[in-house]
Short mmCIF file of C-alpha atoms in Angstrom, two decimals:
data_model
loop_
_atom_site.label_atom_id
_atom_site.label_comp_id
_atom_site.label_asym_id
_atom_site.label_seq_id
_atom_site.Cartn_x
_atom_site.Cartn_y
_atom_site.Cartn_z
CA UNK G 1 0.00 0.00 0.00
CA UNK G 2 1.58 3.26 -1.09
CA UNK G 3 1.88 6.08 1.38
CA UNK G 4 0.70 8.30 -1.50
CA UNK G 5 -2.71 6.65 -1.80
CA UNK G 6 -5.67 7.84 0.25
CA UNK G 7 -5.70 4.52 2.07
CA UNK G 8 -1.97 4.74 2.84
CA UNK G 9 -2.23 8.30 4.11
CA UNK G 10 -5.21 7.38 6.33
CA UNK G 11 -3.28 4.39 7.70
CA UNK G 12 -0.43 6.74 8.62
CA UNK G 13 -2.88 8.99 10.46
CA UNK G 14 -4.34 6.00 12.32
CA UNK G 15 -0.85 4.95 13.36
CA UNK G 16 -0.13 8.41 14.68
CA UNK G 17 -3.34 8.94 16.63
CA UNK G 18 -3.28 5.40 18.05
CA UNK G 19 0.44 5.77 18.86
CA UNK G 20 1.29 2.56 16.96
CA UNK G 21 4.89 2.09 15.90
CA UNK G 22 5.90 0.52 12.58
CA UNK G 23 4.72 1.07 9.04
CA UNK G 24 3.29 -2.30 8.00
CA UNK G 25 -0.18 -2.45 6.45
CA UNK G 26 -3.15 -2.08 8.75
CA UNK G 27 -6.29 -4.13 8.09
CA UNK G 28 -8.70 -1.97 6.11
CA UNK G 29 -11.83 -3.65 7.48
CA UNK G 30 -10.97 -3.45 11.19
CA UNK G 31 -12.89 -1.04 13.41
CA UNK G 32 -10.28 1.63 14.17
CA UNK G 33 -11.76 2.38 17.60
CA UNK G 34 -12.44 -1.14 18.75
CA UNK G 35 -9.68 -3.10 17.02
CA UNK G 36 -6.87 -0.70 16.10
CA UNK G 37 -6.44 1.10 19.39
CA UNK G 38 -7.75 4.56 18.52
CA UNK G 39 -9.02 5.79 21.87
CA UNK G 40 -12.13 7.87 22.31
CA UNK G 41 -10.01 10.89 23.18
CA UNK G 42 -8.27 10.58 19.79
CA UNK G 43 -11.47 10.63 17.70
CA UNK G 44 -11.47 14.39 17.36
CA UNK G 45 -7.76 14.38 16.52
CA UNK G 46 -8.48 11.79 13.82
CA UNK G 47 -11.28 13.91 12.37
CA UNK G 48 -9.19 17.10 12.30
CA UNK G 49 -6.25 15.14 10.83
CA UNK G 50 -8.40 13.81 7.98
CA UNK G 51 -9.67 17.31 7.22
CA UNK G 52 -6.17 18.82 7.33
CA UNK G 53 -4.51 16.03 5.33
CA UNK G 54 -7.04 15.99 2.50
CA UNK G 55 -8.38 19.56 2.63
CA UNK G 56 -12.00 18.45 2.97
CA UNK G 57 -14.77 19.18 5.47
CA UNK G 58 -15.92 15.85 6.90
CA UNK G 59 -19.57 15.83 8.03
CA UNK G 60 -19.89 14.44 11.55
CA UNK G 61 -22.59 11.93 10.64
CA UNK G 62 -20.46 10.47 7.85
CA UNK G 63 -17.42 10.34 10.13
CA UNK G 64 -19.47 8.53 12.78
CA UNK G 65 -20.38 5.71 10.42
CA UNK G 66 -16.93 5.41 8.80
CA UNK G 67 -15.18 3.29 11.43
CA UNK G 68 -12.70 1.39 9.20
CA UNK G 69 -9.82 2.54 7.04
CA UNK G 70 -11.73 1.23 4.02
CA UNK G 71 -14.85 3.27 4.84
CA UNK G 72 -12.77 6.35 5.62
CA UNK G 73 -11.01 5.99 2.28
CA UNK G 74 -14.36 5.82 0.47
CA UNK G 75 -15.60 8.83 2.43
CA UNK G 76 -12.53 10.98 1.78
CA UNK G 77 -12.44 10.02 -1.92
CA UNK G 78 -16.12 10.93 -2.28
CA UNK G 79 -15.57 14.27 -0.54
CA UNK G 80 -12.55 15.02 -2.72
CA UNK G 81 -14.57 14.13 -5.80
CA UNK G 82 -17.36 16.43 -4.72
CA UNK G 83 -15.01 19.33 -4.01
CA UNK Q 1 -11.14 42.75 31.19
CA UNK Q 2 -12.54 41.60 27.85
CA UNK Q 3 -10.83 38.74 26.00
CA UNK Q 4 -11.76 37.97 22.42
CA UNK Q 5 -12.55 34.32 21.70
CA UNK Q 6 -10.89 32.57 18.73
CA UNK Q 7 -14.41 31.96 17.38
CA UNK Q 8 -17.98 32.55 18.46
CA UNK Q 9 -19.25 29.74 20.69
CA UNK Q 10 -22.63 28.10 21.01
CA UNK Q 11 -24.89 28.32 24.05
CA UNK Q 12 -23.75 25.06 25.67
CA UNK Q 13 -20.04 25.76 25.31
CA UNK Q 14 -20.63 29.29 26.63
CA UNK Q 15 -22.31 27.84 29.72
CA UNK Q 16 -19.47 25.35 30.28
CA UNK Q 17 -16.86 28.09 29.75
CA UNK Q 18 -18.43 30.07 32.57
CA UNK Q 19 -18.98 27.06 34.80
CA UNK Q 20 -15.49 25.60 34.52
CA UNK Q 21 -13.76 28.96 34.90
CA UNK Q 22 -14.01 28.58 38.67
CA UNK Q 23 -11.09 26.15 38.49
CA UNK Q 24 -8.72 28.47 36.60
CA UNK Q 25 -7.27 30.66 39.35
CA UNK Q 26 -8.19 32.11 42.74
CA UNK Q 27 -7.34 35.46 41.14
CA UNK Q 28 -10.39 35.15 38.88
CA UNK Q 29 -13.66 36.23 40.47
CA UNK Q 30 -15.78 35.25 37.49
CA UNK Q 31 -16.01 34.78 33.73
CA UNK Q 32 -19.03 35.84 31.69
CA UNK Q 33 -19.44 35.12 28.02
CA UNK Q 34 -20.62 38.23 26.14
CA UNK Q 35 -24.11 38.21 24.62
CA UNK Q 36 -22.51 38.00 21.17
CA UNK Q 37 -20.65 34.87 22.39
CA UNK Q 38 -17.43 35.93 20.68
CA UNK Q 39 -15.72 37.33 23.78
CA UNK Q 40 -15.55 36.81 27.52
CA UNK Q 41 -15.49 39.36 30.31
CA UNK Q 42 -13.12 38.29 33.06
CA UNK Q 43 -13.33 39.75 36.54
CA UNK Q 44 -9.77 39.56 37.93
CA UNK Q 45 -8.92 40.30 41.54
CA UNK Q 46 -5.97 42.23 40.09
CA UNK Q 47 -6.22 43.34 36.44
CA UNK Q 48 -2.44 43.58 36.28
CA UNK Q 49 -1.73 39.99 37.32
CA UNK Q 50 -0.01 38.52 34.20
CA UNK Q 51 0.03 34.99 35.57
CA UNK Q 52 -3.73 34.91 36.07
CA UNK Q 53 -4.27 36.42 32.62
CA UNK Q 54 -2.05 33.80 31.02
CA UNK Q 55 -3.96 31.02 32.78
CA UNK Q 56 -7.29 32.37 31.57
CA UNK Q 57 -5.94 32.60 28.03
CA UNK Q 58 -4.68 29.01 28.12
CA UNK Q 59 -7.99 27.88 29.55
CA UNK Q 60 -9.98 29.62 26.81
CA UNK Q 61 -7.71 28.33 24.03
CA UNK Q 62 -8.02 24.78 25.33
CA UNK Q 63 -11.79 24.89 25.71
CA UNK Q 64 -12.60 26.68 22.46
CA UNK Q 65 -10.01 25.99 19.77
CA UNK Q 66 -10.63 22.26 19.39
CA UNK Q 67 -14.31 22.25 20.26
CA UNK Q 68 -16.51 20.85 17.52
CA UNK Q 69 -20.18 21.48 17.89
CA UNK Q 70 -22.51 18.59 17.30
CA UNK Q 71 -26.26 19.04 17.05
CA UNK Q 72 -28.15 18.30 20.23
CA UNK Q 73 -30.58 15.41 19.99
CA UNK Q 74 -33.85 15.71 21.88
CA UNK Q 75 -35.19 12.36 23.03
CA UNK Q 76 -38.42 13.78 24.45
CA UNK Q 77 -40.01 16.72 26.19
CA UNK Q 78 -42.81 16.81 28.74
CA UNK Q 79 -45.22 19.63 29.47
CA UNK Q 80 -46.92 19.62 32.84
CA UNK Q 81 -50.66 20.00 33.35
CA UNK Q 82 -50.16 22.32 36.36
CA UNK Q 83 -50.64 25.75 34.79
CA UNK Q 84 -49.40 27.85 37.72
CA UNK Q 85 -46.16 29.81 37.36
CA UNK Q 86 -42.92 28.37 38.73
CA UNK Q 87 -42.23 29.37 42.31
CA UNK Q 88 -39.79 32.16 43.16
CA UNK Q 89 -37.15 31.81 45.86
CA UNK Q 90 -38.22 28.21 46.40
CA UNK Q 91 -34.92 27.34 48.05
CA UNK Q 92 -35.32 30.27 50.46
CA UNK Q 93 -38.83 29.11 51.36
CA UNK Q 94 -37.63 25.54 51.94
CA UNK Q 95 -34.93 26.88 54.29
CA UNK Q 96 -37.41 29.11 56.11
CA UNK Q 97 -39.66 26.13 56.78
CA UNK Q 98 -36.63 24.09 57.96
CA UNK Q 99 -37.29 21.53 55.23
CA UNK Q 100 -33.78 22.27 53.93
CA UNK Q 101 -30.97 22.36 56.48
CA UNK Q 102 -27.83 24.17 55.33
CA UNK Q 103 -24.95 22.57 57.20
CA UNK Q 104 -21.87 23.69 55.29
CA UNK Q 105 -20.49 24.54 51.85
CA UNK Q 106 -22.43 22.21 49.54
CA UNK Q 107 -23.69 20.19 52.50
CA UNK Q 108 -27.44 20.27 52.67
CA UNK Q 109 -29.85 18.15 54.69
CA UNK Q 110 -33.57 17.64 54.12
CA UNK Q 111 -36.46 17.39 56.55
CA UNK Q 112 -40.28 17.42 56.56
CA UNK Q 113 -42.08 17.25 53.21
CA UNK Q 114 -38.82 17.84 51.29
CA UNK Q 115 -37.37 14.68 52.81
CA UNK Q 116 -40.66 12.85 52.24
CA UNK Q 117 -40.52 14.01 48.62
CA UNK Q 118 -36.99 12.65 48.18
CA UNK Q 119 -38.01 9.30 49.64
CA UNK Q 120 -41.09 9.08 47.41
CA UNK Q 121 -39.04 9.89 44.31
CA UNK Q 122 -36.43 7.33 45.28
CA UNK Q 123 -39.08 4.69 45.90
CA UNK Q 124 -40.38 5.28 42.38
CA UNK Q 125 -36.86 4.86 40.97
CA UNK Q 126 -36.39 1.61 42.90
CA UNK Q 127 -39.72 0.36 41.60
CA UNK Q 128 -38.64 1.22 38.07
CA UNK Q 129 -35.40 -0.72 38.48
CA UNK Q 130 -36.85 -3.77 40.20
CA UNK Q 131 -40.12 -4.18 38.31
CA UNK Q 132 -38.96 -3.30 34.81
CA UNK Q 133 -35.41 -4.61 34.84
CA UNK Q 134 -35.28 -7.15 37.66
CA UNK Q 135 -32.67 -5.09 39.48
CA UNK Q 136 -31.12 -6.53 42.61
CA UNK Q 137 -30.20 -4.23 45.51
CA UNK Q 138 -26.63 -3.50 46.51
CA UNK Q 139 -25.21 -1.05 49.03
CA UNK Q 140 -21.81 0.61 48.75
CA UNK Q 141 -19.44 2.59 50.98
CA UNK Q 142 -18.97 6.32 50.58
CA UNK Q 143 -15.23 5.67 50.34
CA UNK Q 144 -13.52 4.39 47.24
CA UNK Q 145 -9.87 3.31 46.89
CA UNK Q 146 -7.91 5.98 45.00
CA UNK Q 147 -6.37 3.23 42.89
CA UNK Q 148 -9.84 2.21 41.66
CA UNK Q 149 -10.75 5.77 40.73
CA UNK Q 150 -7.41 6.06 38.92
CA UNK Q 151 -8.19 2.95 36.87
CA UNK Q 152 -11.57 4.50 36.03
CA UNK Q 153 -9.61 7.46 34.54
CA UNK Q 154 -11.30 9.76 37.03
CA UNK Q 155 -8.11 11.63 37.87
CA UNK Q 156 -7.46 12.05 34.15
CA UNK Q 157 -10.84 13.49 33.18
CA UNK Q 158 -12.32 14.90 36.42
CA UNK Q 159 -9.35 15.90 38.62
CA UNK Q 160 -11.02 19.19 39.52
CA UNK Q 161 -13.97 17.55 41.27
CA UNK Q 162 -12.26 14.80 43.27
CA UNK Q 163 -12.65 14.81 47.06
CA UNK Q 164 -9.74 13.01 48.69
CA UNK Q 165 -9.78 11.63 52.20
CA UNK Q 166 -6.73 12.21 54.36
CA UNK Q 167 -5.84 11.16 57.87
CA UNK Q 168 -2.91 11.81 60.13
CA UNK Q 169 0.06 9.51 59.86
CA UNK Q 170 0.49 7.00 62.66
CA UNK Q 171 3.07 9.07 64.55
CA UNK Q 172 2.60 9.95 68.21
CA UNK Q 173 4.44 13.31 68.02
CA UNK Q 174 2.67 14.49 64.89
CA UNK Q 175 -0.75 13.53 66.22
CA UNK Q 176 0.00 15.21 69.53
CA UNK Q 177 1.20 18.39 67.78
CA UNK Q 178 -2.02 18.40 65.73
CA UNK Q 179 -4.04 17.97 68.93
CA UNK Q 180 -2.22 20.83 70.66
CA UNK Q 181 -2.61 23.40 67.85
CA UNK Q 182 -6.31 22.56 67.64
CA UNK Q 183 -6.83 23.01 71.35
CA UNK Q 184 -8.84 26.21 70.69
CA UNK Q 185 -11.82 24.15 69.48
CA UNK Q 186 -12.98 26.75 66.95
CA UNK Q 187 -11.59 25.72 63.57
CA UNK Q 188 -9.08 23.38 61.92
CA UNK Q 189 -5.36 24.23 61.99
CA UNK Q 190 -2.82 22.14 60.12
CA UNK Q 191 0.60 22.54 61.73
CA UNK Q 192 2.45 20.30 59.28
CA UNK Q 193 1.09 18.98 55.97
CA UNK Q 194 3.67 16.20 56.16
CA UNK Q 195 1.53 14.79 58.96
CA UNK Q 196 -0.85 13.62 56.20
CA UNK Q 197 -0.24 10.70 53.89
CA UNK Q 198 -1.05 10.66 50.18
CA UNK Q 199 -4.76 9.88 50.22
CA UNK Q 200 -5.34 6.20 49.62
CA UNK Q 201 -9.08 6.69 49.44
CA UNK Q 202 -11.43 9.24 47.94
CA UNK Q 203 -15.09 10.02 48.41
CA UNK Q 204 -17.22 8.25 45.84
CA UNK Q 205 -18.13 10.58 42.93
CA UNK Q 206 -20.76 8.23 41.44
CA UNK Q 207 -22.63 5.13 42.53
CA UNK Q 208 -21.87 2.70 39.71
CA UNK Q 209 -18.05 2.48 40.00
CA UNK Q 210 -18.39 0.26 43.05
CA UNK Q 211 -20.72 -2.06 41.14
CA UNK Q 212 -18.11 -2.67 38.43
CA UNK Q 213 -15.30 -2.97 40.95
CA UNK Q 214 -17.30 -5.61 42.84
CA UNK Q 215 -17.59 -7.65 39.63
CA UNK Q 216 -13.84 -7.60 38.87
CA UNK Q 217 -12.65 -10.66 36.88
CA UNK Q 218 -16.17 -12.10 36.85
CA UNK Q 219 -17.18 -14.27 33.89
CA UNK Q 220 -20.89 -13.73 33.38
CA UNK Q 221 -22.99 -16.64 32.19
CA UNK Q 222 -26.16 -14.61 31.63
CA UNK Q 223 -26.56 -11.93 28.95
CA UNK Q 224 -26.73 -9.24 31.57
CA UNK Q 225 -27.20 -8.20 35.15
CA UNK Q 226 -29.10 -5.26 36.62
CA UNK Q 227 -28.27 -3.71 39.99
CA UNK Q 228 -29.77 -0.77 41.84
CA UNK Q 229 -28.10 1.24 44.59
CA UNK Q 230 -28.41 4.62 46.22
CA UNK Q 231 -25.52 6.50 47.74
CA UNK Q 232 -24.01 9.79 48.77
CA UNK Q 233 -21.83 11.15 45.97
CA UNK Q 234 -19.20 13.84 46.25
CA UNK Q 235 -18.11 16.32 43.58
CA UNK Q 236 -16.27 19.50 44.49
CA UNK Q 237 -17.64 22.35 42.38
CA UNK Q 238 -15.95 25.36 43.97
CA UNK Q 239 -17.87 28.61 43.56
CA UNK Q 240 -20.55 26.86 41.51
CA UNK Q 241 -21.81 25.10 44.63
CA UNK Q 242 -25.24 26.45 45.43
CA UNK Q 243 -28.25 25.19 47.39
CA UNK Q 244 -29.92 22.05 46.12
CA UNK Q 245 -28.84 22.81 42.54
CA UNK Q 246 -25.22 21.90 42.98
CA UNK Q 247 -24.18 20.32 46.25
CA UNK Q 248 -20.74 18.92 47.07
CA UNK Q 249 -22.38 15.99 48.86
CA UNK Q 250 -25.58 14.73 47.25
CA UNK Q 251 -27.73 11.62 46.87
CA UNK Q 252 -27.80 9.60 43.69
CA UNK Q 253 -29.96 6.58 42.83
CA UNK Q 254 -28.74 4.41 39.99
CA UNK Q 255 -30.04 1.46 38.04
CA UNK Q 256 -26.96 -0.18 36.54
CA UNK Q 257 -26.73 -2.49 33.53
CA UNK Q 258 -23.83 -4.87 32.91
CA UNK Q 259 -23.83 -7.29 29.98
CA UNK Q 260 -23.47 -7.72 26.26
CA UNK Q 261 -23.54 -4.65 24.04
CA UNK Q 262 -27.06 -5.22 22.73
CA UNK Q 263 -28.44 -6.20 26.16
CA UNK Q 264 -27.16 -2.99 27.75
CA UNK Q 265 -28.07 -0.76 24.83
CA UNK Q 266 -31.67 -2.03 24.74
CA UNK Q 267 -32.06 -1.51 28.48
CA UNK Q 268 -30.63 2.00 28.38
CA UNK Q 269 -33.26 2.82 25.75
CA UNK Q 270 -36.04 1.27 27.85
CA UNK Q 271 -34.77 3.10 30.92
CA UNK Q 272 -35.09 6.42 29.10
CA UNK Q 273 -38.67 5.60 28.17
CA UNK Q 274 -39.37 4.68 31.80
CA UNK Q 275 -37.73 7.86 33.08
CA UNK Q 276 -39.96 9.87 30.76
CA UNK Q 277 -43.06 8.09 32.11
CA UNK Q 278 -41.89 9.00 35.62
CA UNK Q 279 -41.78 12.74 34.95
CA UNK Q 280 -45.15 12.49 33.24
CA UNK Q 281 -46.51 10.90 36.43
CA UNK Q 282 -44.80 13.59 38.51
CA UNK Q 283 -46.22 16.22 36.13
CA UNK Q 284 -42.95 18.05 35.55
CA UNK Q 285 -41.80 20.17 32.62
CA UNK Q 286 -38.63 18.72 31.20
CA UNK Q 287 -36.44 18.17 28.18
CA UNK Q 288 -34.50 14.92 27.71
CA UNK Q 289 -31.47 15.56 25.48
CA UNK Q 290 -27.91 14.53 24.63
CA UNK Q 291 -25.31 15.93 27.01
CA UNK Q 292 -21.71 15.72 28.12
CA UNK Q 293 -20.04 15.16 31.46
CA UNK Q 294 -18.12 18.06 33.05
CA UNK Q 295 -14.69 16.95 31.82
CA UNK Q 296 -11.72 19.05 32.91
CA UNK Q 297 -10.93 21.71 30.32
CA UNK Q 298 -7.82 19.93 29.01
CA UNK Q 299 -9.92 16.91 28.00
CA UNK Q 300 -13.20 18.75 27.43
CA UNK Q 301 -13.28 19.04 23.62
CA UNK Q 302 -12.17 15.50 22.82
CA UNK Q 303 -14.27 13.70 25.43
CA UNK Q 304 -17.35 15.81 24.79
CA UNK Q 305 -17.10 15.13 21.06
CA UNK Q 306 -16.98 11.37 21.60
CA UNK Q 307 -19.76 11.34 24.15
CA UNK Q 308 -22.18 13.45 22.13
CA UNK Q 309 -21.27 11.89 18.79
CA UNK Q 310 -22.10 8.43 20.07
CA UNK Q 311 -25.20 9.39 22.09
CA UNK Q 312 -23.53 8.05 25.21
CA UNK Q 313 -25.24 10.44 27.58
CA UNK Q 314 -28.79 11.78 27.77
CA UNK Q 315 -29.77 14.20 30.50
CA UNK Q 316 -33.22 15.05 31.71
CA UNK Q 317 -33.26 18.79 32.32
CA UNK Q 318 -36.08 19.97 34.57
CA UNK Q 319 -37.27 23.53 35.03
CA UNK Q 320 -36.59 25.00 38.45
CA UNK Q 321 -37.16 28.36 40.12
CA UNK Q 322 -35.94 31.25 37.93
CA UNK Q 323 -32.59 32.85 38.69
CA UNK Q 324 -32.26 36.11 40.67
CA UNK Q 325 -32.62 38.03 37.40
CA UNK Q 326 -35.87 36.20 36.61
CA UNK Q 327 -34.29 34.21 33.77
CA UNK Q 328 -35.69 30.70 33.28
CA UNK Q 329 -33.45 27.92 34.54
CA UNK Q 330 -33.20 24.18 34.05
CA UNK Q 331 -30.99 21.66 35.83
CA UNK Q 332 -30.07 18.08 34.95
CA UNK Q 333 -31.97 15.86 37.39
CA UNK Q 334 -31.56 12.47 35.76
CA UNK Q 335 -29.48 10.82 33.08
CA UNK Q 336 -29.19 7.65 31.03
CA UNK Q 337 -25.66 6.65 30.12
CA UNK Q 338 -23.60 4.19 28.13
CA UNK Q 339 -19.92 3.61 28.89
CA UNK Q 340 -19.19 1.24 25.98
CA UNK Q 341 -16.92 -1.58 27.23
CA UNK Q 342 -14.57 0.66 29.22
CA UNK Q 343 -15.45 -0.78 32.64
CA UNK Q 344 -15.58 -4.31 31.24
CA UNK Q 345 -11.99 -3.92 30.03
CA UNK Q 346 -10.82 -2.05 33.14
CA UNK Q 347 -12.18 -4.62 35.59
CA UNK Q 348 -11.79 -7.64 33.28
CA UNK Q 349 -15.47 -8.55 33.43
CA UNK Q 350 -16.32 -10.97 30.66
CA UNK Q 351 -19.78 -11.37 29.15
CA UNK Q 352 -21.60 -14.47 27.99
CA UNK Q 353 -20.11 -13.89 24.52
CA UNK Q 354 -16.57 -14.06 25.94
CA UNK Q 355 -15.88 -10.35 25.34
CA UNK Q 356 -15.45 -7.54 27.87
CA UNK Q 357 -18.91 -6.50 29.01
CA UNK Q 358 -20.60 -3.23 28.15
CA UNK Q 359 -22.14 -1.12 30.87
CA UNK Q 360 -24.73 1.60 31.21
CA UNK Q 361 -26.86 3.20 33.87
CA UNK Q 362 -29.87 5.33 34.60
CA UNK Q 363 -29.23 7.86 37.37
CA UNK Q 364 -31.26 10.35 39.39
CA UNK Q 365 -29.98 13.29 41.44
CA UNK Q 366 -32.55 13.17 44.20
CA UNK Q 367 -32.04 16.60 45.83
CA UNK Q 368 -32.28 18.28 42.45
CA UNK Q 369 -35.50 16.42 41.73
CA UNK Q 370 -36.90 17.68 45.04
CA UNK Q 371 -36.04 21.26 44.04
CA UNK Q 372 -37.73 20.76 40.65
CA UNK Q 373 -40.88 19.37 42.30
CA UNK Q 374 -41.22 22.29 44.71
CA UNK Q 375 -40.32 24.79 41.97
CA UNK Q 376 -43.02 23.46 39.66
CA UNK Q 377 -45.74 22.48 42.17
CA UNK Q 378 -45.13 25.00 44.95
CA UNK Q 379 -46.19 24.69 48.58
CA UNK Q 380 -49.91 24.12 48.09
CA UNK Q 381 -50.69 20.43 48.53
CA UNK Q 382 -53.64 20.63 46.14
CA UNK Q 383 -51.35 21.44 43.22
CA UNK Q 384 -49.23 18.33 43.61
CA UNK Q 385 -49.87 15.32 41.36
CA UNK Q 386 -51.59 12.33 42.89
CA UNK Q 387 -48.50 10.21 42.31
CA UNK Q 388 -46.64 12.23 44.97
CA UNK Q 389 -49.26 14.12 47.00
CA UNK Q 390 -50.03 11.60 49.75
CA UNK Q 391 -46.40 10.60 50.29
CA UNK Q 392 -45.09 14.17 50.42
CA UNK Q 393 -47.88 15.87 52.38
CA UNK Q 394 -49.03 13.17 54.83
#
C-alpha cells in the first residue's frame, strides 16, 4: 500500500493517533476504535487530521459511520470528488 | 477585562466556559461570556496579574479551539398540566420552613415534606429498576480506593472535582502536635502537611463504579445483570456550589446495567422511556437531550465530542425556580448513560459472549428532583400530582 494513496495516508494517520509504531499495512476492514487502538479521546484528533490532510470538510454523521480505514477511504475520496 | 474568543461559541459551550472557569485561578472572580458569544469578560482580583491572565488565556484556548459542535438530539419533552407559574425563591422558602438544612459549603440536609418528597421519588426509581429490569439491591461505601478511581480514569478526566480523604500519619508526636494546635476548638489548623499521607481513598463521585469494581474478573454466564443502589456522591464544584442545585455531597440513585452490548443498549433505551413516564406521572416540565459530562478543560473538547457523537449520555433537564434576574433555569436531574466496554476492560469482566462487558446506567440526582418538584408544584398540597401528593404531604 503506497503512502501516496488515500488509504496509505489514512493508515499513517491511524498509526499516529493510536500511537502505533511501525509502518506495515493495517487491516482496512478493522474497526479503528475497537480493534486498532484509537481511543475515544483521539477521535477528534483523527477527524481534524483527515480534514487537514485531504483539505475536505468531513460531516460528523459520515465520520461517525466510517469506522474502518476502508470506509474512511471511500468517504474521503467521495468528498474530494465532490469538491 | 474583555478577551476575544478565537471563534464565536454556542450556548452550551458558553455555559461550560463560565462554569469551569471557577477552576482556573483564585485570582479570577468570574467569567461571563458576552451576549454575542465571541468574547468573555473576566473579573480579575488584580487586572495587572499577568500569571492569572495567562492562565485564563490558556484555559480559553483549550476549551474553544478544538471544540466541535454537534447538534443536540432531543429524546423527548414533557409539558406539565399544572398551569401555575414556577415558584420564586423556592430554596429560600424551603430553608425558612426548615425543610432544607444548610450545614456547610455544599452540604445540605432535608427534613419534613422535602425529605418525604426525596423518599417518594427514590421509591419510584427503585420500583422502576426492580419491576422493569429485575434489578437486585446493593449497598456501597462512601469511600472508594484511589487506585480504583485512577483505573476508572477519574483523575485524568475529572481531577477538579475529586474529594480526597486524608488522615494523620500513625506518629505519636505528629498527632499530639495536631491535637495541641487545635486546642482552641474553633476551627481546623494544620501545623504540618507532612503529617498527612497521600490519600489512599477518595469520596465516591458516582454510585456505579463500586458495582463494576465488585464484579472484577467475573465471567458472566447470563446476557446481563441489573443492579440498583443509592448512595451519597461527592463532587467539588468550587464557587458553583449552590443550594440544592449543585451540592458537594448529594444523593444519587442508579439502576446499573452490565452485559453484552445489545443487552445494555436495549435496556438504556427502555430506561429512558421509563424515566420519561416517571416525569409524566410527577407532572414536571422537562427536556431529555444529549449531554456531556463536566470533563476538565484539558480533555473537554475530545471527550465531549466522543460522548455526544455516540449518544452516550442523555440528561433530563427539569425547570426550576428562575434565577435572581428572573431568567428561566433548568438543571439536569436524571441521566441515562452508556460507557461502551470501558469498565468491562478495566475490571476484566467478561460477558456471555466471551468479550469484555458493556455497561450503562440510569441515574437520578434526588435533591435536584426535590427542588424541581417544589419549583413546579409549589407549597400548596392541592397542586401536587396524585403520584406524589399523599407521600409528600401526609
